[in-house]
Short mmCIF file of C-alpha atoms in Angstrom, two decimals:
data_model
loop_
_atom_site.label_atom_id
_atom_site.label_comp_id
_atom_site.label_asym_id
_atom_site.label_seq_id
_atom_site.Cartn_x
_atom_site.Cartn_y
_atom_site.Cartn_z
CA MET A 1 189.09 113.06 175.93
CA LEU A 2 187.02 110.59 173.91
CA PRO A 3 184.05 112.93 173.31
CA ALA A 4 186.49 115.56 172.01
CA ALA A 5 188.23 112.93 169.90
CA VAL A 6 184.91 111.98 168.29
CA GLU A 7 184.27 115.64 167.39
CA VAL A 8 187.78 116.14 166.04
CA PHE A 9 187.64 112.97 163.93
CA LEU A 10 184.23 113.93 162.55
CA ALA A 11 185.40 117.45 161.76
CA GLY A 12 188.35 115.93 159.89
CA GLY A 13 186.11 113.51 157.98
CA ASP A 14 187.57 110.41 159.64
CA THR A 15 184.31 108.62 160.43
CA PRO A 16 185.91 105.20 161.16
CA ALA A 17 188.20 106.74 163.81
CA ALA A 18 185.24 108.66 165.26
CA ASP A 19 183.24 105.42 165.35
CA ALA A 20 186.06 103.63 167.20
CA ALA A 21 186.32 106.46 169.76
CA ALA A 22 182.52 106.46 170.21
CA ALA A 23 182.54 102.69 170.75
CA GLU A 24 185.26 103.01 173.39
CA LEU A 25 183.32 105.80 175.07
CA ASP A 26 180.20 103.62 175.03
CA GLU A 27 182.08 100.76 176.74
CA ILE A 28 183.38 103.07 179.46
CA ALA A 29 179.95 104.59 180.03
CA THR A 30 178.43 101.12 180.38
CA ALA A 31 181.13 99.96 182.80
CA PHE A 32 180.83 103.00 185.10
CA GLU A 33 177.05 103.45 184.88
CA SER A 34 177.45 107.22 184.85
CA PRO A 35 174.45 109.08 183.35
CA PRO A 36 176.54 112.07 182.14
CA LEU A 37 179.02 109.69 180.55
CA ALA A 38 176.11 107.74 179.04
CA ALA A 39 174.75 111.01 177.64
CA ARG A 40 178.10 111.82 176.03
CA ALA A 41 178.34 108.30 174.62
CA ALA A 42 174.81 108.43 173.19
CA CYS A 43 175.44 111.80 171.56
CA ALA A 44 178.76 110.58 170.17
CA ARG A 45 177.08 107.50 168.69
CA GLY A 46 174.36 109.67 167.18
CA ALA A 47 176.87 112.13 165.73
CA VAL A 48 178.81 109.29 164.11
CA ALA A 49 175.64 107.77 162.65
CA LEU A 50 174.60 111.18 161.32
CA ALA A 51 178.03 111.75 159.76
CA SER A 52 177.77 108.29 158.18
CA GLY A 53 174.54 109.30 156.48
CA ASP A 54 172.26 107.23 158.73
CA ALA A 55 169.93 109.81 160.27
CA VAL A 56 167.41 107.09 161.17
CA ALA A 57 169.97 105.37 163.40
CA ALA A 58 171.22 108.70 164.75
CA LEU A 59 167.89 109.89 166.15
CA PRO A 60 167.39 107.34 168.98
CA SER A 61 170.94 107.87 170.27
CA LEU A 62 170.67 111.64 170.07
CA ARG A 63 167.29 111.65 171.78
CA ARG A 64 168.67 109.42 174.56
CA GLY A 65 171.60 111.77 175.05
CA TRP A 66 169.28 114.79 175.10
CA GLN A 67 167.01 113.15 177.70
CA LEU A 68 169.94 112.33 179.97
CA TRP A 69 171.29 115.88 179.71
CA GLN A 70 167.83 117.26 180.48
CA GLN A 71 167.48 115.02 183.54
CA HIS A 72 170.78 116.31 184.89
CA GLY A 73 170.09 119.96 184.17
CA ALA A 74 172.93 120.23 181.66
CA ARG A 75 171.20 122.79 179.46
CA TYR A 76 174.21 123.55 177.24
CA ASP A 77 174.85 119.90 176.41
CA ALA A 78 171.11 119.29 175.94
CA ALA A 79 170.98 122.20 173.47
CA ARG A 80 173.95 120.80 171.54
CA ALA A 81 172.16 117.44 171.36
CA ARG A 82 169.08 119.23 170.02
CA VAL A 83 171.16 120.81 167.27
CA LEU A 84 172.22 117.33 166.15
CA ILE A 85 168.61 116.11 166.39
CA GLY A 86 167.61 119.03 164.17
CA LEU A 87 170.27 118.09 161.64
CA ALA A 88 169.04 114.48 161.67
CA PHE A 89 165.49 115.64 160.97
CA ARG A 90 166.78 117.82 158.15
CA GLU A 91 168.57 114.82 156.62
CA LEU A 92 165.29 112.91 156.79
CA GLY A 93 163.52 115.73 154.94
CA ASP A 94 161.45 116.83 157.96
CA ASP A 95 162.23 120.53 157.78
CA ASP A 96 159.50 121.54 160.24
CA SER A 97 160.84 119.28 163.00
CA ALA A 98 164.39 120.36 162.18
CA ALA A 99 163.44 124.03 162.51
CA ALA A 100 161.63 123.37 165.79
CA GLU A 101 164.62 121.58 167.33
CA LEU A 102 167.09 124.18 166.10
CA THR A 103 164.93 127.05 167.33
CA VAL A 104 164.65 125.62 170.85
CA ALA A 105 168.39 124.90 170.89
CA ARG A 106 169.10 128.45 169.76
CA ARG A 107 166.92 129.94 172.48
CA THR A 108 168.66 127.86 175.16
CA LEU A 109 172.12 128.77 173.86
CA GLN A 110 171.09 132.43 173.74
CA ASP A 111 169.90 132.27 177.36
CA LEU A 112 173.24 130.73 178.35
CA GLY A 113 175.23 133.43 176.52
CA ALA A 114 176.86 130.98 174.11
CA ARG A 115 177.21 133.54 171.30
CA GLY A 116 179.41 131.41 169.05
CA GLU A 117 176.97 128.51 169.22
CA VAL A 118 174.02 130.86 168.60
CA GLY A 119 175.71 132.11 165.43
CA ALA A 120 176.26 128.56 164.24
CA VAL A 121 172.61 127.68 164.83
CA ASP A 122 171.52 130.90 163.10
CA ALA A 123 173.47 129.78 160.04
CA LEU A 124 171.62 126.45 160.14
CA LEU A 125 168.26 128.18 160.46
CA THR A 126 168.92 130.58 157.58
CA PRO A 127 168.39 128.80 154.30
CA SER A 128 171.13 129.30 151.78
CA PHE A 129 170.47 128.88 148.11
CA PRO A 130 172.91 128.41 145.25
CA ASP A 131 174.10 131.24 143.04
CA ARG A 132 172.95 133.98 145.44
CA LEU A 133 169.28 133.25 144.76
CA THR A 134 166.90 134.78 147.29
CA ALA A 135 164.17 132.81 149.03
CA ARG A 136 161.53 134.54 146.87
CA GLU A 137 163.46 133.77 143.68
CA VAL A 138 163.60 130.12 144.69
CA GLU A 139 159.83 130.16 145.26
CA VAL A 140 159.34 131.57 141.75
CA LEU A 141 161.84 129.10 140.31
CA ARG A 142 160.03 126.16 141.93
CA LEU A 143 156.73 127.29 140.44
CA VAL A 144 158.34 127.73 137.02
CA ALA A 145 159.69 124.18 137.32
CA ALA A 146 156.17 123.02 138.19
CA GLY A 147 155.01 124.41 134.84
CA ARG A 148 153.17 127.46 136.16
CA THR A 149 152.72 130.55 134.01
CA ASN A 150 153.55 134.05 135.22
CA PRO A 151 149.89 134.87 135.99
CA GLN A 152 149.56 131.62 137.95
CA ILE A 153 152.77 132.35 139.88
CA ALA A 154 151.52 135.87 140.62
CA THR A 155 148.25 134.50 142.01
CA THR A 156 149.97 131.81 144.08
CA LEU A 157 152.52 134.19 145.64
CA PHE A 158 150.21 137.22 145.85
CA LEU A 159 152.46 139.26 143.57
CA SER A 160 151.87 141.32 140.48
CA GLU A 161 152.75 139.78 137.11
CA LYS A 162 155.30 142.56 136.68
CA THR A 163 157.03 141.53 139.93
CA VAL A 164 157.08 137.88 138.82
CA ALA A 165 158.63 138.95 135.51
CA ARG A 166 161.26 140.96 137.41
CA HIS A 167 162.07 137.95 139.61
CA LEU A 168 162.42 135.76 136.52
CA SER A 169 164.71 138.32 134.92
CA ASN A 170 166.87 138.35 138.07
CA ILE A 171 166.93 134.54 138.14
CA TYR A 172 167.97 134.35 134.49
CA ALA A 173 170.75 136.92 135.06
CA LYS A 174 172.11 135.17 138.18
CA LEU A 175 172.07 131.76 136.53
CA GLY A 176 173.25 132.88 133.12
CA ILE A 177 170.25 131.30 131.39
CA GLY A 178 167.53 132.60 129.13
CA SER A 179 164.53 130.27 129.20
CA ARG A 180 161.98 128.62 131.45
CA ALA A 181 163.24 125.23 130.30
CA ALA A 182 166.78 126.06 131.44
CA ALA A 183 165.39 127.39 134.74
CA THR A 184 163.47 124.15 135.23
CA ALA A 185 166.56 122.08 134.49
CA TYR A 186 168.55 124.16 136.95
CA ALA A 187 165.91 123.68 139.66
CA TYR A 188 166.02 119.91 139.22
CA ASP A 189 169.82 119.77 138.98
CA HIS A 190 170.16 121.68 142.25
CA GLN A 191 167.38 119.78 144.10
CA LEU A 192 165.26 122.89 144.54
CA VAL A 193 162.10 120.95 143.63
#
């Protein structure tokens, strides 16, 4: 029940209660010397650390949990641990490692037929941008914020200047702005650069 309690408390935003349940789970796992229980405890500790904003502390626990699940052939639980590892990497700003972990987790979950979990991982792998901006519009916006001109953006993205101008027009319309300065401010305000 304790692993489920940790998840429920975290889903409800009650990190202290989740931490207490994870600590109790850790004590039980230590007392019984059960590798599967130790794996659950490690993943619970990592999930609590991640929810507390401490991705650095979360990674060793999550990796330990993943290793234990792997050693016992628990592919589903190992994949779930990898999802959390991916989220920890994302919090640390390592998007490449995050994508790698999430992709492997997705493949495993797909092989196991865990459709609901696959959909959740797909959502994590698909970047979402504010105000319905597309990935290409965000690329253009980032280059505008970097002070690039339309011809420079066109060269960098291998687009025509007319296409860059169209993207800028779409960006301005979606954001309700009318200048490069406002676009730059928006990019910084929304951590797109």
